[in-house]
Short mmCIF file of C-alpha atoms and ligand atoms in Angstrom, two decimals:
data_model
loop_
_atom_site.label_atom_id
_atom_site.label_comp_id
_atom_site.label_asym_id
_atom_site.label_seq_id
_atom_site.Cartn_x
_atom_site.Cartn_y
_atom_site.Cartn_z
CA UNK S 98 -17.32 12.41 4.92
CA UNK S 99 -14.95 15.10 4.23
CA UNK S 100 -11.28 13.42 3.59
CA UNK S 101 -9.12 12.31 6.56
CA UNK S 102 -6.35 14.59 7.29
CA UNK S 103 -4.72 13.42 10.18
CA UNK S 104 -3.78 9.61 11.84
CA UNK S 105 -6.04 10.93 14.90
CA UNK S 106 -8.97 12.18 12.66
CA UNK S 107 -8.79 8.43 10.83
CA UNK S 108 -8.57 6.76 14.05
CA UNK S 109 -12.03 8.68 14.81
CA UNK S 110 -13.39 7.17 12.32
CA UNK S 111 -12.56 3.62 12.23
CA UNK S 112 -13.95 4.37 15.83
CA UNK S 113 -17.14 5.49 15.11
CA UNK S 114 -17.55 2.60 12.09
CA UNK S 115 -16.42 -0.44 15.12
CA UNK S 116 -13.47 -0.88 12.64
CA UNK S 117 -10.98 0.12 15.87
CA UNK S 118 -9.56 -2.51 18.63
CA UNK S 119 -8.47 -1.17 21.22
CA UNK S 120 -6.28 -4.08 22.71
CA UNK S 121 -6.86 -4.46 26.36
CA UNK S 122 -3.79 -6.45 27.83
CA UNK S 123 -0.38 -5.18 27.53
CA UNK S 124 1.32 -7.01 24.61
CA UNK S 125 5.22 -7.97 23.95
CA UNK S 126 6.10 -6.05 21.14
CA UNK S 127 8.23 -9.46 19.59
CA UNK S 128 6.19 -11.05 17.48
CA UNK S 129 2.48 -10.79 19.94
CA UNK S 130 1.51 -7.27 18.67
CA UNK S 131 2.04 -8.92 15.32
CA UNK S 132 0.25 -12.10 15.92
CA UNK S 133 -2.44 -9.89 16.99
CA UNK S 134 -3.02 -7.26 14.57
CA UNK S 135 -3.01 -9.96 11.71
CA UNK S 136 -4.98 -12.03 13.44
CA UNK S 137 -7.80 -9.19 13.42
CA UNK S 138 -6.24 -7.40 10.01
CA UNK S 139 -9.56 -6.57 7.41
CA UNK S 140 -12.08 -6.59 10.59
CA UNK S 141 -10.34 -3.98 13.07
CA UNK S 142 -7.53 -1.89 12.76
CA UNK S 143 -5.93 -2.27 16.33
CA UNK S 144 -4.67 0.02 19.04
CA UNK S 145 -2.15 -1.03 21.77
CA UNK S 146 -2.37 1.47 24.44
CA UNK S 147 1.06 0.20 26.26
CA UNK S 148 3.25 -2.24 24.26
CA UNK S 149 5.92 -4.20 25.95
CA UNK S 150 5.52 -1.89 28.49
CA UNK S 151 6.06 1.43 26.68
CA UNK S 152 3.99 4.43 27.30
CA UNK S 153 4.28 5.19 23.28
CA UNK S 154 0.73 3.61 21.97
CA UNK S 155 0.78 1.32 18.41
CA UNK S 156 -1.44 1.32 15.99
CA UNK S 157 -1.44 -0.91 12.43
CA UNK S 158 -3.89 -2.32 10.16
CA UNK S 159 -5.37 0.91 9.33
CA UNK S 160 -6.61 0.15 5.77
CA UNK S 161 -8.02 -2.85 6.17
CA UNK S 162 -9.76 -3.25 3.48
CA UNK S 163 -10.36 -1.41 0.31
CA UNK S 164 -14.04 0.28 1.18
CA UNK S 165 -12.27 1.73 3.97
CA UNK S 166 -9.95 3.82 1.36
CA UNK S 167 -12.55 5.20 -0.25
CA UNK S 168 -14.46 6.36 3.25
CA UNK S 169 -10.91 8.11 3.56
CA UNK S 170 -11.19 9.78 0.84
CA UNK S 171 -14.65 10.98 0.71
CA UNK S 172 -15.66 9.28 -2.15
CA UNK S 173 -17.78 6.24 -3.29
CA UNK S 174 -15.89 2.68 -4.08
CA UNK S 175 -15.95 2.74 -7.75
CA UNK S 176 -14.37 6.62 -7.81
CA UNK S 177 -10.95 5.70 -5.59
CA UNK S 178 -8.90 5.00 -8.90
CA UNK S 179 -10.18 7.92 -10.52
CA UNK S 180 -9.91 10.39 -7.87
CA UNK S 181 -6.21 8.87 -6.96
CA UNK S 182 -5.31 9.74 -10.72
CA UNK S 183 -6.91 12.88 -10.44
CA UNK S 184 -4.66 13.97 -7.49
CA UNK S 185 -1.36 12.66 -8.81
CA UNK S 186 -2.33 14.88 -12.05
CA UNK S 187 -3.12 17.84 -9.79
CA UNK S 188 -0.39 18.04 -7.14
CA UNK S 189 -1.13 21.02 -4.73
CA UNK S 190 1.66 22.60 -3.20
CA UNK S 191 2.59 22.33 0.71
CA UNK S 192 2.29 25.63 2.79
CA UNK S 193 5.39 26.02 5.20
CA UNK S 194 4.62 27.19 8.86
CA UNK S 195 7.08 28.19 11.81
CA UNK S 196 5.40 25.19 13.93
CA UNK S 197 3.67 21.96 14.50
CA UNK S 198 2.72 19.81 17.23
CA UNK S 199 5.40 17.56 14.80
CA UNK S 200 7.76 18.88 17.10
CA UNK S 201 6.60 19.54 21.30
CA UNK S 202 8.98 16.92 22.51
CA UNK S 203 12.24 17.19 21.19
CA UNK S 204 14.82 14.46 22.19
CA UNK S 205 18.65 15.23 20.89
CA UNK S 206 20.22 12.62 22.17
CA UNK S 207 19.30 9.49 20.24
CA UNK S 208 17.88 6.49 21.74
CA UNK S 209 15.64 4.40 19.12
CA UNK S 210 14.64 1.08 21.36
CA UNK S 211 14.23 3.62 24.48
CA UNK S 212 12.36 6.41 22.88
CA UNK S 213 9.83 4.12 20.51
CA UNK S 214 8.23 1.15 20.45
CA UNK S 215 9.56 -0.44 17.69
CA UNK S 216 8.27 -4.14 17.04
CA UNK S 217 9.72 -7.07 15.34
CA UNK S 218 6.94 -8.69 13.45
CA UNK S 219 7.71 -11.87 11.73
CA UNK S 220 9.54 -15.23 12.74
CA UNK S 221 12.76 -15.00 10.89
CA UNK S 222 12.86 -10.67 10.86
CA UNK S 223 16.37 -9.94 11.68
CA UNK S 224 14.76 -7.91 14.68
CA UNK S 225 12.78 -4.82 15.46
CA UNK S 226 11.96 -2.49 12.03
CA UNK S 227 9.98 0.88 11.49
CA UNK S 228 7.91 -0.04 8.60
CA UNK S 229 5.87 2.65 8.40
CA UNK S 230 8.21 5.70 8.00
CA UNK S 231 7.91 8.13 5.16
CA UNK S 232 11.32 8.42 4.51
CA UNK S 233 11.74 12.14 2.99
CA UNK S 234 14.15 13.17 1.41
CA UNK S 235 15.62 16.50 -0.86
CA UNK S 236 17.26 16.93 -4.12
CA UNK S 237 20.70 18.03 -3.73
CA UNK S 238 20.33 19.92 -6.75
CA UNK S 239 16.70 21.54 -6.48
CA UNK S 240 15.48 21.36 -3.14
CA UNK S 241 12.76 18.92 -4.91
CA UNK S 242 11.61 16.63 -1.92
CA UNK S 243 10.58 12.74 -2.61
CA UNK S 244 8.78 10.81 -0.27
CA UNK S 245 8.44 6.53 -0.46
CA UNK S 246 8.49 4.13 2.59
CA UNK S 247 11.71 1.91 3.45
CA UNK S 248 12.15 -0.77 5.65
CA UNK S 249 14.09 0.60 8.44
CA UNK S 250 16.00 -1.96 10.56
CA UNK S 251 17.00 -0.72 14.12
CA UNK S 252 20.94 -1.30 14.08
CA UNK S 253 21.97 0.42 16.97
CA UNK S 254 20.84 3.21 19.16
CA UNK S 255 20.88 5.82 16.62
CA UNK S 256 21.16 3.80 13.26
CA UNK S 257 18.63 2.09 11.30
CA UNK S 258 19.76 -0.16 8.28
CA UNK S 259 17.49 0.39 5.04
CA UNK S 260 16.77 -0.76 2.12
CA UNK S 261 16.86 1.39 -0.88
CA UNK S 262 15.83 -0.04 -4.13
CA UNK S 263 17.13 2.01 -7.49
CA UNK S 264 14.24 4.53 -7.25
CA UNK S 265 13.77 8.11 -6.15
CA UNK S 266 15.10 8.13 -2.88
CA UNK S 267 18.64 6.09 -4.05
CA UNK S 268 18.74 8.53 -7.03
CA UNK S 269 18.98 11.75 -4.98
CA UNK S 270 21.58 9.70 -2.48
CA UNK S 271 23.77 8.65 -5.26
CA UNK S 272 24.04 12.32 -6.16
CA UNK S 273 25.25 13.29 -2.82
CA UNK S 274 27.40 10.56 -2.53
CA UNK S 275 28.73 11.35 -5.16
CA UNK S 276 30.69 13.92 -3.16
CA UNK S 277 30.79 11.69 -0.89
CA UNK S 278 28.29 14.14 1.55
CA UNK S 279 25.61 12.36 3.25
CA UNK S 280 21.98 12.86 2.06
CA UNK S 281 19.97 14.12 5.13
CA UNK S 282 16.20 12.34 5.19
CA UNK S 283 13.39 12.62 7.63
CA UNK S 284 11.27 9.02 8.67
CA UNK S 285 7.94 10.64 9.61
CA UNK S 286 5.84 8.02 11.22
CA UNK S 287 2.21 8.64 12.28
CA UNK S 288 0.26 9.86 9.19
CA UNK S 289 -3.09 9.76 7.91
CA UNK S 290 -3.69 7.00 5.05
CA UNK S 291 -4.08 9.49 2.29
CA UNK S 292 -0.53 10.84 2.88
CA UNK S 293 0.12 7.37 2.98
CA UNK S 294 -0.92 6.24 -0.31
CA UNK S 295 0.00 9.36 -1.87
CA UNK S 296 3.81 8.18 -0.72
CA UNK S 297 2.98 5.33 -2.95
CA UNK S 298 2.24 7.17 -5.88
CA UNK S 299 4.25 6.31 -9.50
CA UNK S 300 5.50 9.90 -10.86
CA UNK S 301 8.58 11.13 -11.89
CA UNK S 302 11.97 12.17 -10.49
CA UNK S 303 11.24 15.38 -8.18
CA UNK S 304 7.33 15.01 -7.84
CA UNK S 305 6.62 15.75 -4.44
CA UNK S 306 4.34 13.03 -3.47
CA UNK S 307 3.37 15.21 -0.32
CA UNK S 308 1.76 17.78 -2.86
CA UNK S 309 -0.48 14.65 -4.24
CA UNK S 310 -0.98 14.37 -0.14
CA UNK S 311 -2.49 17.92 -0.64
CA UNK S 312 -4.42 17.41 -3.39
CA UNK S 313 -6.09 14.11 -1.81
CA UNK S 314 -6.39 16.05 1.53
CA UNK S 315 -8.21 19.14 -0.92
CA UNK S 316 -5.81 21.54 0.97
CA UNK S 317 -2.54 21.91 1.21
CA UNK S 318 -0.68 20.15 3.25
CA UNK S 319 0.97 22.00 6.32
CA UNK S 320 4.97 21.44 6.68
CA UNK S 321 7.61 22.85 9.37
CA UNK S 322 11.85 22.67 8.90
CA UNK S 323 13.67 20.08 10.82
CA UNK S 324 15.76 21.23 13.51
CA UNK S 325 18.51 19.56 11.70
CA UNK S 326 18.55 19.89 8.05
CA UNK S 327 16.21 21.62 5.30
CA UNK S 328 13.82 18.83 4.76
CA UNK S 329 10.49 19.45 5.26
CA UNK S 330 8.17 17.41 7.04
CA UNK S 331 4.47 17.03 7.82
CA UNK S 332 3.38 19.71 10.78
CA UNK S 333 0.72 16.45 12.24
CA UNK S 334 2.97 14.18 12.25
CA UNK S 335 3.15 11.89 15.15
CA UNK S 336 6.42 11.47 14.89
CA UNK S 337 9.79 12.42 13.16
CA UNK S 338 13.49 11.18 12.71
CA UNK S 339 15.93 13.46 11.58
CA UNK S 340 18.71 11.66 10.09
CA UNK S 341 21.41 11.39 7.65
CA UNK S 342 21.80 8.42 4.62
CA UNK S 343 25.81 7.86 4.99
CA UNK S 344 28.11 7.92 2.33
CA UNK S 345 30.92 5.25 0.93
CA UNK S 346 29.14 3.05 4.02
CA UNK S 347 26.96 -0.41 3.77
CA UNK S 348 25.82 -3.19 6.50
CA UNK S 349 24.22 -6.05 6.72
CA UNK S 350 20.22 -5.69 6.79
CA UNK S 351 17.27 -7.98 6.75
CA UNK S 352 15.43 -10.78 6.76
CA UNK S 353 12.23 -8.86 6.50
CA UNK S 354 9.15 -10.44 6.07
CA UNK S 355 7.66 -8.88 2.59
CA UNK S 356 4.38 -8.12 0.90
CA UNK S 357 5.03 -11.54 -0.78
CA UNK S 358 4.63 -13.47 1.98
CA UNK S 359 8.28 -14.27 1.79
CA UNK S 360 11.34 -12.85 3.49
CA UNK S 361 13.08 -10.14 2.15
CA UNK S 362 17.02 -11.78 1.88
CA UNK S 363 19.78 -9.98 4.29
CA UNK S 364 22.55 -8.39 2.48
CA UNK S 365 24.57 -5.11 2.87
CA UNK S 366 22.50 -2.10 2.69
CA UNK S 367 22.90 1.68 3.19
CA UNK S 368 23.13 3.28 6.71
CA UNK S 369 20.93 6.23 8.04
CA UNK S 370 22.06 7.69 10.97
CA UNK S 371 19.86 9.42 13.43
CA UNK S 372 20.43 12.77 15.09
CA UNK S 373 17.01 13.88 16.65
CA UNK S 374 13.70 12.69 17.31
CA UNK S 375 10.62 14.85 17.39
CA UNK S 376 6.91 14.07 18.10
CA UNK S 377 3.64 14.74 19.29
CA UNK S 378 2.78 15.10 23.34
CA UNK S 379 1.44 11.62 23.36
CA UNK S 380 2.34 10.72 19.96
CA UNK S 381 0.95 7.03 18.13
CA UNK S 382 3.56 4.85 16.17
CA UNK S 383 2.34 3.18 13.61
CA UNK S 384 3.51 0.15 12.38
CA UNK S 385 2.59 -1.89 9.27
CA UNK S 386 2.89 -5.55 9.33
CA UNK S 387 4.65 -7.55 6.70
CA UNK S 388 1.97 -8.92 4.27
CA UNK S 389 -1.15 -7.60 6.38
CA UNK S 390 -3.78 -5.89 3.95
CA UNK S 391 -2.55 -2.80 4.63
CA UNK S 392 0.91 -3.49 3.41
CA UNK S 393 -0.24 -4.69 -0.19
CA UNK S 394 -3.50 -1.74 -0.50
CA UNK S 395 -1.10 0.74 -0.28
CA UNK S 396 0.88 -0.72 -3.33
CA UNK S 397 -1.73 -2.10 -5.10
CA UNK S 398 -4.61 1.49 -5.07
CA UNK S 399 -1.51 3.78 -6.86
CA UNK S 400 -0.51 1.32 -8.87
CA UNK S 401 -3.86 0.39 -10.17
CA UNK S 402 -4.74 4.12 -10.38
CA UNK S 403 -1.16 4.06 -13.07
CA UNK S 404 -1.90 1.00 -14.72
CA UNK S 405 -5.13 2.18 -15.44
CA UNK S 406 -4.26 5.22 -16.79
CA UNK S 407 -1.98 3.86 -19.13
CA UNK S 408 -3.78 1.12 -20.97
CA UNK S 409 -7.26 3.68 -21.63
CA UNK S 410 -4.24 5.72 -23.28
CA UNK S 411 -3.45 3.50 -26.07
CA UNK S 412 -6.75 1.07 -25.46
CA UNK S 413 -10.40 2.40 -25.24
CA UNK S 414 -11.60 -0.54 -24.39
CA UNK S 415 -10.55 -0.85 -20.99
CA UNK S 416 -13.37 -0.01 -18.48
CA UNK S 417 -11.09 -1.33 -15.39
CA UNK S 418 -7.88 -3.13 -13.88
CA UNK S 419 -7.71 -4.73 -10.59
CA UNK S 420 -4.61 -6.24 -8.57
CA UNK S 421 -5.90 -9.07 -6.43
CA UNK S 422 -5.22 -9.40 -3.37
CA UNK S 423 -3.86 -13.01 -3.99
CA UNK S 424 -1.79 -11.37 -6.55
CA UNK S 425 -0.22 -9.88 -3.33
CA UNK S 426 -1.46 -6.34 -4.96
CA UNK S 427 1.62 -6.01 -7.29
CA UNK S 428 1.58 -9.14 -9.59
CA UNK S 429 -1.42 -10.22 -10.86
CA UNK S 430 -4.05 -7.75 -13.05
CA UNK S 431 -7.34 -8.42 -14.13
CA UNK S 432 -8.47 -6.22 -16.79
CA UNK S 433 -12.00 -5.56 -17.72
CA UNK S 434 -12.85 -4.64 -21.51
CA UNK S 435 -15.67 -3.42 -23.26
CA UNK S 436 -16.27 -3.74 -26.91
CA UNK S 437 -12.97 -4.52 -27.95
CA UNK S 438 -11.65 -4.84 -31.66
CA UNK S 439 -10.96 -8.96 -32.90
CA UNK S 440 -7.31 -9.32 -31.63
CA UNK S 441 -7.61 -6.10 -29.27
CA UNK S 442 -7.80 -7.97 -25.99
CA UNK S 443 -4.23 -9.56 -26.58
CA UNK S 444 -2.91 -6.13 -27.43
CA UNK S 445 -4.15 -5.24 -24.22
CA UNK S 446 -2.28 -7.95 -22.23
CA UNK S 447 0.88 -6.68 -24.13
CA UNK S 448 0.18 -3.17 -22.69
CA UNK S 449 -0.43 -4.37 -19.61
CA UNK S 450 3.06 -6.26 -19.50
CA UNK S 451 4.75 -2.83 -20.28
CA UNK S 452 2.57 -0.73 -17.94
CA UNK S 453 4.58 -1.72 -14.40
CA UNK S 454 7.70 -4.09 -14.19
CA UNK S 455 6.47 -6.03 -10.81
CA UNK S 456 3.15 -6.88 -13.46
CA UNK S 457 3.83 -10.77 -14.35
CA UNK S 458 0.19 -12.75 -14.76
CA UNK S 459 -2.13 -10.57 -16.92
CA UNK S 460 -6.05 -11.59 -17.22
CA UNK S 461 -8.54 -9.84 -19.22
CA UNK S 462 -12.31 -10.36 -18.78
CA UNK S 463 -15.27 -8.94 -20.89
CA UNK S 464 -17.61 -6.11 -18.95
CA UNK S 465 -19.99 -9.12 -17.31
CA UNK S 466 -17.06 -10.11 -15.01
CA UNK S 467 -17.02 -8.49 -11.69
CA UNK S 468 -12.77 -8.07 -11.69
CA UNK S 469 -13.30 -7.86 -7.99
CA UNK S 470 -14.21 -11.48 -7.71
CA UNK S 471 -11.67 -13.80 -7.80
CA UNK S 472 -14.16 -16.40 -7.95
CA UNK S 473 -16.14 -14.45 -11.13
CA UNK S 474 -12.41 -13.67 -12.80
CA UNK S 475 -11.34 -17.91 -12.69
CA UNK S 476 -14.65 -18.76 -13.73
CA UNK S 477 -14.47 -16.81 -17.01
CA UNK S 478 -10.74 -18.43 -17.43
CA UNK S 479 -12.52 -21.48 -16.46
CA UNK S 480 -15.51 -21.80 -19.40
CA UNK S 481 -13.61 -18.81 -21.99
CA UNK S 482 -10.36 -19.81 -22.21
CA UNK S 483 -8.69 -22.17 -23.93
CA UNK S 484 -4.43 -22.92 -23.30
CA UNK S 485 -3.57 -23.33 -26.59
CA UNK S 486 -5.48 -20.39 -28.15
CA UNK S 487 -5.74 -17.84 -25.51
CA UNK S 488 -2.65 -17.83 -23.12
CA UNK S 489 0.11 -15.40 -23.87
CA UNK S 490 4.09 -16.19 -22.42
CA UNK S 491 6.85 -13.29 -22.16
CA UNK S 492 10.18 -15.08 -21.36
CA UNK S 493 13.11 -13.66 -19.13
CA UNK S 494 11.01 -9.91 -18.22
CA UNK S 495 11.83 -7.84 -15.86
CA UNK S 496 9.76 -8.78 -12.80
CA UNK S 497 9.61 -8.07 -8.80
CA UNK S 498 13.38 -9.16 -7.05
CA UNK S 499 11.25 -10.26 -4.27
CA UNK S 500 9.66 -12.94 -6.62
CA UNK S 501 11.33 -15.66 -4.72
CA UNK S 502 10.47 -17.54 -8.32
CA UNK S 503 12.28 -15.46 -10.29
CA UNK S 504 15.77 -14.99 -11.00
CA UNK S 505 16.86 -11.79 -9.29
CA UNK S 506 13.63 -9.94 -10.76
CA UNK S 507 14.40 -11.57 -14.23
CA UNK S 508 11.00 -14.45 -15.46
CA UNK S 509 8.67 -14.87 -17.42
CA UNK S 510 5.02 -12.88 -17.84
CA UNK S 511 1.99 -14.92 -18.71
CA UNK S 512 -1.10 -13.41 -20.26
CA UNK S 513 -4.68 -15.23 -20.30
CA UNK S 514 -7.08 -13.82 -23.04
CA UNK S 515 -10.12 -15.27 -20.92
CA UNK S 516 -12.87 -12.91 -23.09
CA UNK S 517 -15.22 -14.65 -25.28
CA UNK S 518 -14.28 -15.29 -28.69
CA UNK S 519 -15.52 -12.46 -31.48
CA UNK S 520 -16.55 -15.26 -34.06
CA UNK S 521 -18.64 -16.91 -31.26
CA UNK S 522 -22.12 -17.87 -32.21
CA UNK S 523 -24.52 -15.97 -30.80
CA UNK S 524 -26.37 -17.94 -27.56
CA UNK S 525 -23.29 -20.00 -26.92
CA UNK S 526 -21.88 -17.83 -24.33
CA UNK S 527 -25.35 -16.66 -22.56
CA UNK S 528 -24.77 -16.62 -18.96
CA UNK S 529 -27.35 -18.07 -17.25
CA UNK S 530 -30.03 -15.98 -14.65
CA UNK S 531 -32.59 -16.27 -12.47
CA UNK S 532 -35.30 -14.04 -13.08
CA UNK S 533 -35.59 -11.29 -9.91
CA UNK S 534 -32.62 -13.00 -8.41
CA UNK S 535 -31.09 -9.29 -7.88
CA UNK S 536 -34.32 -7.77 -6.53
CA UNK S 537 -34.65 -10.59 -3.75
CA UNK S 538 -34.56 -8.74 -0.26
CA UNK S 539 -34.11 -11.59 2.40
CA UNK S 540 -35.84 -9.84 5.37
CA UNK S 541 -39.03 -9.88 2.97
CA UNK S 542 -38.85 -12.79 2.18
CA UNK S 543 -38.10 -14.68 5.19
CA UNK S 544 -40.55 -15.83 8.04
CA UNK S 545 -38.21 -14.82 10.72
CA UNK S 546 -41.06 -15.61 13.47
CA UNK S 547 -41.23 -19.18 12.07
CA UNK S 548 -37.21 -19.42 13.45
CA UNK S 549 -36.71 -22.03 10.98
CA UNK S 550 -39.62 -24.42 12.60
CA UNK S 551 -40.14 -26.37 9.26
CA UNK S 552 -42.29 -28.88 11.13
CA UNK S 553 -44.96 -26.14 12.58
CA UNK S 554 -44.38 -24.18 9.23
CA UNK S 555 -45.71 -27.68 7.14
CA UNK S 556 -48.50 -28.18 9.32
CA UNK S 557 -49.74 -24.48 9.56
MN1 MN Z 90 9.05 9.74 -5.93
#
């Protein structure tokens, strides 16, 4: 298929491939759109035509799984790293025109709860959050634009409170703060999952991450102007909140239920105040639910993509990395190597340390370990690892601040070595096989008239 472009186009498709729900009853939108869209996250992505009552449809769980990436892209499983890389390498430019259905309905007066339906997900979430919202923003300086997702807690009518970690987005606000003028942003929600992902991608200060959007898409993307500022936002969006990031001003924000499966602590946060809401004539919200597969594939495919990238630099022997989903996509990487050098495959977990700070368990395989088993990857820790020889410990790293086991981001990295050792004899480390196991086809092979009749079958 050619690659999805737009949230309707990929909602086509998961359609067409019975990976859509379309939920039937109306739902509350505290905590039962939730329930339900994890309970069916990986099988169906799921569509609530009138949540809590609100003619605004949801959608969430649309990457499910990691196959369905791929089918987004237009390419084969094994080629999503390599074509991610590929596009973050090869940024195409966005092509501005004069309008976008972005922007039939126009509301200026602000009134977030009325005009969306914004869920609260989790238990203990401090209450309803857009967690889906490219939050775009502009260099002060250059005009450069940055896009990255925030949590976006609904604080009042017109006010979200948001959580900024000391990236891209924070760097561009501190420079307007510094003159204590507010940084204007746009929250565009409703995009296809390659713009998505591409939001995820680790480049540089002033990379536009909607130009890797382009290059994934294989045109570039189309943008209009807000009405409000100079930012520039997708033309197919569903929808979009102008706003403003306010200076010299903080409030209290969170819990938020996190990719780790753990809440996200409340403390004061910066502001962004909203002055106009745009969308489609019966635009989708999409919402992405705490911890849901969704929520740790769109970390875990750029970051692999990076990681990658950076250890076949320096180390030729690495054929592939994986983040497990267990791992919750950010923490734990399984590398697979390939005639490595005596002592290489330690270098390796060194590398791997170094490659991204939110890496903390590091375990590398030989090239007979299927790194997207986590039964195949604990097995060969299981029979070619030893503790005392093989394991590897980093103390007080920089790790993930939502590491609820480490101090405030700062622990410890552990590296297993679980490849088979270079002075091994030879036969000791022979995996075992069955003959033809592979070739087996079970509808050959099985009597399916028989219907499992082993008493007819015996005397026939
Ligand atoms: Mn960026």
């Amino acid at each position: 298929m050619q690659p999805v472009t737009t949230l309707r186009g990929w909602l086509d498709h998961l359609a067409q491939h019975d990976r859509l729900a379309i939920i039937r009853r109306e739902v509350a939108l505290r905590h039962e759109l939730a329930a339900i869209s994890k309970r069916l996250d990986g099988r169906y992505a799921t569509f609530f035509p009138r949540p809590g009552g609100h003619p605004m449809p949801v959608v969430s769980g649309l990457l499910g799984d990691r196959r369905w990436i791929a089918d987004a892209m237009g390419v084969a499983g094994d080629a999503v790293l390599r074509h991610f890389s590929a596009a973050a390498a090869n940024p195409l430019p966005w092509r501005e025109v004069a309008s976008g259905p972005a922007q039939d309905v126009v509301h200026e007066h602000v009134d977030l709860a009325q005009q969306l339906p914004i869920p609260t997900h989790n238990e203990l979430d401090s209450g309803p959050y857009v967690s889906a919202g490219l939050m775009i923003s502009r260099n002060p300086r250059n005009g450069r634009q940055n896009v990255s997702i925030h949590r976006c807690q609904v604080s009042g009518p017109d006010e979200f409170g948001v959580l900024l970690l000391p990236r891209h987005t924070n760097a561009y606000f501190e420079m307007a703060e510094r003159d204590n003028a507010p940084l204007p942003v746009a929250i565009v929600i409703g995009m296809d999952p390659l713009t998505m992902l591409a939001s995820q991608a680790i480049v540089p200060l002033d990379h536009d991450e909607l130009e890797i959007a382009g290059a994934l898409h294989g045109t570039p993307l189309e943008v209009v102007k807000c009405g409000t500022s100079e930012v520039r936002v997708p033309a197919q969006a569903e929808i979009v909140l102008e706003g403003r990031v306010l200076p010299g001003r903080r409030a209290p924000e969170g819990p938020f239920g996190e990719f780790p499966q753990y809440y996200g602590e409340r403390a004061d946060r910066h502001i962004v105040k909203i002055d106009r809401i745009t969308h489609r004539r019966d635009a989708i919200f999409h919402t992405i639910v705490g911890g849901a597969n969704e929520h740790l594939l769109l970390g875990a495919i750029p970051r692999e993509a990076t990681i990658r990238g950076l250890l076949q630099r320096s180390f030729p022997c690495v054929q592939d990395v994986h983040l497990s989903m267990g791992g919750v996509g950010r923490y734990v990487l399984y590398v697979r190597l390939r005639h490595q050098q005596p002592g290489e495959a330690r270098n390796v977990i060194f590398g791997a340390f170094a490659a991204h700070y939110d890496v903390k368990h590091v375990i590398v395989v030989d090239d007979d370990v299927d790194i997207h088993d986590p039964r195949e990857v604990e097995w060969a820790v299981t029979t070619r690892a030893q503790a005392d020889r093989d394991l590897i410990v980093a103390s007080h790293t920089q790790g993930s601040k939502l590491d609820p086991s480490a101090d405030h981001g700062i622990g410890a990295k552990m590296g297993i070595d679980a490849t088979v050792p270079h002075d091994a004899p030879p036969g000791k480390f022979t995996r075992i096989r069955v003959p033809g196991e592979e070739a087996v086809d079970p509808a050959q092979v099985i009597d399916a008239a028989a219907a499992g009749d082993w008493r007819r079958a015996q005397s026939a």
